[in-house]
Amino acid sequence: IVLISATAFADDAENTAIIEAVDRAYVHGVHIDADAEKMRNGMHDTFIMYVLGEKGVTQVTRDAWIARLATATGRPDTKANIKVLDRTGNTAVVKVDLFRDGKQIFTDYISMYRTSEGWKLVAKTFHRY
């Protein structure tokens, strides 16, 4: 029973670390603060966002995304529900339901790796409402 309790505690601590990384780098870094440093700290330098559009799937790098945010103005009231869907070893998949001014605007699926620097976002797909 002690082993199960210790494992459960470790799982909770890892899930908390994952959620905090997503909140800081993605929710705050992108949507609330438009903070390039938060994005760089929490997203791996090879991070890719996959975007499904009329011409198929395109890719946006972390740095290209940061450049886009540099011109953003006005930050609406943003809230997020972050849930770790699955975690195995050094990998995790997270679901983020994102709301602006009370209306859901995105459901994101974020893939992550635990590196020597902690949990890092490495890829994102999403549905826009």
PDB file of C-alpha atoms in Angstrom:
ATOM      1  CA  ILE A   1       0.000   0.000   0.000  1.00  0.00           C
ATOM      2  CA  VAL A   2       2.858   2.385   0.708  1.00  0.00           C
ATOM      3  CA  LEU A   3       4.228   1.808  -2.799  1.00  0.00           C
ATOM      4  CA  ILE A   4       0.850   2.635  -4.334  1.00  0.00           C
ATOM      5  CA  SER A   5       0.575   5.807  -2.261  1.00  0.00           C
ATOM      6  CA  ALA A   6       4.095   6.902  -3.194  1.00  0.00           C
ATOM      7  CA  THR A   7       3.384   6.224  -6.864  1.00  0.00           C
ATOM      8  CA  ALA A   8       0.123   8.171  -6.713  1.00  0.00           C
ATOM      9  CA  PHE A   9       1.929  11.104  -5.102  1.00  0.00           C
ATOM     10  CA  ALA A  10       4.632  11.032  -7.798  1.00  0.00           C
ATOM     11  CA  ASP A  11       1.944  10.931 -10.507  1.00  0.00           C
ATOM     12  CA  ASP A  12       0.176  13.913  -8.934  1.00  0.00           C
ATOM     13  CA  ALA A  13       3.438  15.866  -8.741  1.00  0.00           C
ATOM     14  CA  GLU A  14       4.262  15.113 -12.389  1.00  0.00           C
ATOM     15  CA  ASN A  15       0.768  16.041 -13.564  1.00  0.00           C
ATOM     16  CA  THR A  16       0.981  19.281 -11.591  1.00  0.00           C
ATOM     17  CA  ALA A  17       4.338  20.093 -13.209  1.00  0.00           C
ATOM     18  CA  ILE A  18       2.880  19.396 -16.664  1.00  0.00           C
ATOM     19  CA  ILE A  19      -0.171  21.583 -16.046  1.00  0.00           C
ATOM     20  CA  GLU A  20       1.994  24.408 -14.701  1.00  0.00           C
ATOM     21  CA  ALA A  21       4.263  24.243 -17.777  1.00  0.00           C
ATOM     22  CA  VAL A  22       1.272  24.463 -20.143  1.00  0.00           C
ATOM     23  CA  ASP A  23      -0.326  27.267 -18.138  1.00  0.00           C
ATOM     24  CA  ARG A  24       2.871  29.319 -18.048  1.00  0.00           C
ATOM     25  CA  ALA A  25       4.142  28.792 -21.622  1.00  0.00           C
ATOM     26  CA  TYR A  26       0.881  28.479 -23.529  1.00  0.00           C
ATOM     27  CA  VAL A  27      -2.056  29.996 -21.630  1.00  0.00           C
ATOM     28  CA  HIS A  28      -0.094  32.915 -20.165  1.00  0.00           C
ATOM     29  CA  GLY A  29       2.753  33.045 -22.685  1.00  0.00           C
ATOM     30  CA  VAL A  30       0.465  33.138 -25.711  1.00  0.00           C
ATOM     31  CA  HIS A  31      -3.056  34.132 -24.709  1.00  0.00           C
ATOM     32  CA  ILE A  32      -2.867  36.256 -21.570  1.00  0.00           C
ATOM     33  CA  ASP A  33       0.529  37.986 -21.515  1.00  0.00           C
ATOM     34  CA  ALA A  34       1.805  37.546 -25.106  1.00  0.00           C
ATOM     35  CA  ASP A  35       5.187  36.946 -23.452  1.00  0.00           C
ATOM     36  CA  ALA A  36       7.907  35.620 -25.773  1.00  0.00           C
ATOM     37  CA  GLU A  37      10.173  34.699 -22.854  1.00  0.00           C
ATOM     38  CA  LYS A  38       7.492  32.504 -21.257  1.00  0.00           C
ATOM     39  CA  MET A  39       6.980  30.793 -24.602  1.00  0.00           C
ATOM     40  CA  ARG A  40      10.701  30.234 -25.138  1.00  0.00           C
ATOM     41  CA  ASN A  41      11.152  28.881 -21.610  1.00  0.00           C
ATOM     42  CA  GLY A  42       8.274  26.404 -21.849  1.00  0.00           C
ATOM     43  CA  MET A  43       8.297  25.395 -25.494  1.00  0.00           C
ATOM     44  CA  HIS A  44      11.088  23.314 -26.942  1.00  0.00           C
ATOM     45  CA  ASP A  45      13.052  25.223 -29.580  1.00  0.00           C
ATOM     46  CA  THR A  46      11.750  22.747 -32.200  1.00  0.00           C
ATOM     47  CA  PHE A  47       8.095  23.283 -31.176  1.00  0.00           C
ATOM     48  CA  ILE A  48       5.623  23.074 -34.068  1.00  0.00           C
ATOM     49  CA  MET A  49       1.961  24.079 -34.174  1.00  0.00           C
ATOM     50  CA  TYR A  50       0.038  22.214 -36.877  1.00  0.00           C
ATOM     51  CA  VAL A  51      -2.731  24.233 -38.493  1.00  0.00           C
ATOM     52  CA  LEU A  52      -5.478  22.674 -40.623  1.00  0.00           C
ATOM     53  CA  GLY A  53      -6.713  25.150 -43.211  1.00  0.00           C
ATOM     54  CA  GLU A  54      -8.286  25.280 -46.653  1.00  0.00           C
ATOM     55  CA  LYS A  55      -4.968  24.309 -48.272  1.00  0.00           C
ATOM     56  CA  GLY A  56      -4.287  21.408 -45.917  1.00  0.00           C
ATOM     57  CA  VAL A  57      -1.998  21.182 -42.904  1.00  0.00           C
ATOM     58  CA  THR A  58       0.665  23.827 -42.421  1.00  0.00           C
ATOM     59  CA  GLN A  59       3.257  24.284 -39.686  1.00  0.00           C
ATOM     60  CA  VAL A  60       4.073  27.270 -37.502  1.00  0.00           C
ATOM     61  CA  THR A  61       7.312  27.245 -35.524  1.00  0.00           C
ATOM     62  CA  ARG A  62       7.596  28.613 -32.016  1.00  0.00           C
ATOM     63  CA  ASP A  63       9.617  31.607 -33.201  1.00  0.00           C
ATOM     64  CA  ALA A  64       7.206  32.378 -36.055  1.00  0.00           C
ATOM     65  CA  TRP A  65       4.354  32.258 -33.540  1.00  0.00           C
ATOM     66  CA  ILE A  66       6.238  34.629 -31.243  1.00  0.00           C
ATOM     67  CA  ALA A  67       6.704  37.055 -34.157  1.00  0.00           C
ATOM     68  CA  ARG A  68       2.952  36.974 -34.832  1.00  0.00           C
ATOM     69  CA  LEU A  69       2.178  37.795 -31.196  1.00  0.00           C
ATOM     70  CA  ALA A  70       4.474  40.820 -31.243  1.00  0.00           C
ATOM     71  CA  THR A  71       1.766  42.671 -33.187  1.00  0.00           C
ATOM     72  CA  ALA A  72      -1.157  41.496 -31.016  1.00  0.00           C
ATOM     73  CA  THR A  73      -3.148  44.156 -29.224  1.00  0.00           C
ATOM     74  CA  GLY A  74      -5.740  43.890 -26.476  1.00  0.00           C
ATOM     75  CA  ARG A  75      -5.852  40.772 -24.335  1.00  0.00           C
ATOM     76  CA  PRO A  76      -9.421  39.601 -23.642  1.00  0.00           C
ATOM     77  CA  ASP A  77     -10.382  37.777 -20.449  1.00  0.00           C
ATOM     78  CA  THR A  78      -8.937  34.296 -20.986  1.00  0.00           C
ATOM     79  CA  LYS A  79      -9.530  31.125 -18.980  1.00  0.00           C
ATOM     80  CA  ALA A  80      -8.331  27.575 -19.562  1.00  0.00           C
ATOM     81  CA  ASN A  81      -9.202  24.091 -18.410  1.00  0.00           C
ATOM     82  CA  ILE A  82      -6.019  22.009 -18.600  1.00  0.00           C
ATOM     83  CA  LYS A  83      -6.126  18.228 -18.297  1.00  0.00           C
ATOM     84  CA  VAL A  84      -3.361  15.657 -18.621  1.00  0.00           C
ATOM     85  CA  LEU A  85      -4.913  13.023 -20.897  1.00  0.00           C
ATOM     86  CA  ASP A  86      -2.061  10.543 -20.661  1.00  0.00           C
ATOM     87  CA  ARG A  87       1.515  10.325 -19.455  1.00  0.00           C
ATOM     88  CA  THR A  88       4.042   7.561 -19.946  1.00  0.00           C
ATOM     89  CA  GLY A  89       7.611   8.037 -18.763  1.00  0.00           C
ATOM     90  CA  ASN A  90       8.918  11.260 -20.271  1.00  0.00           C
ATOM     91  CA  THR A  91       5.959  11.870 -22.601  1.00  0.00           C
ATOM     92  CA  ALA A  92       2.572  13.456 -22.049  1.00  0.00           C
ATOM     93  CA  VAL A  93      -0.496  14.578 -23.976  1.00  0.00           C
ATOM     94  CA  VAL A  94      -2.514  17.474 -22.601  1.00  0.00           C
ATOM     95  CA  LYS A  95      -5.948  18.795 -23.531  1.00  0.00           C
ATOM     96  CA  VAL A  96      -6.649  22.502 -23.117  1.00  0.00           C
ATOM     97  CA  ASP A  97     -10.136  23.982 -23.444  1.00  0.00           C
ATOM     98  CA  LEU A  98      -9.597  27.720 -23.915  1.00  0.00           C
ATOM     99  CA  PHE A  99     -12.232  30.395 -23.328  1.00  0.00           C
ATOM    100  CA  ARG A 100     -12.214  34.130 -24.125  1.00  0.00           C
ATOM    101  CA  ASP A 101     -14.774  36.378 -22.527  1.00  0.00           C
ATOM    102  CA  GLY A 102     -16.709  33.269 -21.447  1.00  0.00           C
ATOM    103  CA  LYS A 103     -16.884  31.707 -24.922  1.00  0.00           C
ATOM    104  CA  GLN A 104     -14.924  28.595 -25.881  1.00  0.00           C
ATOM    105  CA  ILE A 105     -12.569  29.401 -28.733  1.00  0.00           C
ATOM    106  CA  PHE A 106     -10.147  26.439 -28.901  1.00  0.00           C
ATOM    107  CA  THR A 107      -9.645  22.848 -27.867  1.00  0.00           C
ATOM    108  CA  ASP A 108      -5.917  22.181 -28.031  1.00  0.00           C
ATOM    109  CA  TYR A 109      -3.974  18.923 -27.884  1.00  0.00           C
ATOM    110  CA  ILE A 110      -0.412  19.519 -26.778  1.00  0.00           C
ATOM    111  CA  SER A 111       2.354  16.909 -26.868  1.00  0.00           C
ATOM    112  CA  MET A 112       5.136  17.242 -24.325  1.00  0.00           C
ATOM    113  CA  TYR A 113       8.490  15.754 -23.352  1.00  0.00           C
ATOM    114  CA  ARG A 114      10.203  15.889 -19.985  1.00  0.00           C
ATOM    115  CA  THR A 115      13.741  17.076 -20.703  1.00  0.00           C
ATOM    116  CA  SER A 116      16.649  17.837 -18.396  1.00  0.00           C
ATOM    117  CA  GLU A 117      15.100  21.328 -18.097  1.00  0.00           C
ATOM    118  CA  GLY A 118      11.649  20.011 -17.139  1.00  0.00           C
ATOM    119  CA  TRP A 119       8.447  19.529 -19.126  1.00  0.00           C
ATOM    120  CA  LYS A 120       8.511  21.198 -22.557  1.00  0.00           C
ATOM    121  CA  LEU A 121       5.747  21.660 -25.126  1.00  0.00           C
ATOM    122  CA  VAL A 122       6.839  20.127 -28.440  1.00  0.00           C
ATOM    123  CA  ALA A 123       3.738  20.125 -30.669  1.00  0.00           C
ATOM    124  CA  LYS A 124       0.167  21.353 -30.827  1.00  0.00           C
ATOM    125  CA  THR A 125      -2.931  20.580 -32.873  1.00  0.00           C
ATOM    126  CA  PHE A 126      -6.233  22.312 -32.245  1.00  0.00           C
ATOM    127  CA  HIS A 127      -9.865  22.828 -33.069  1.00  0.00           C
ATOM    128  CA  ARG A 128     -11.105  26.428 -33.426  1.00  0.00           C
ATOM    129  CA  TYR A 129     -14.759  27.057 -32.552  1.00  0.00           C
TER     130      TYR A 129
END
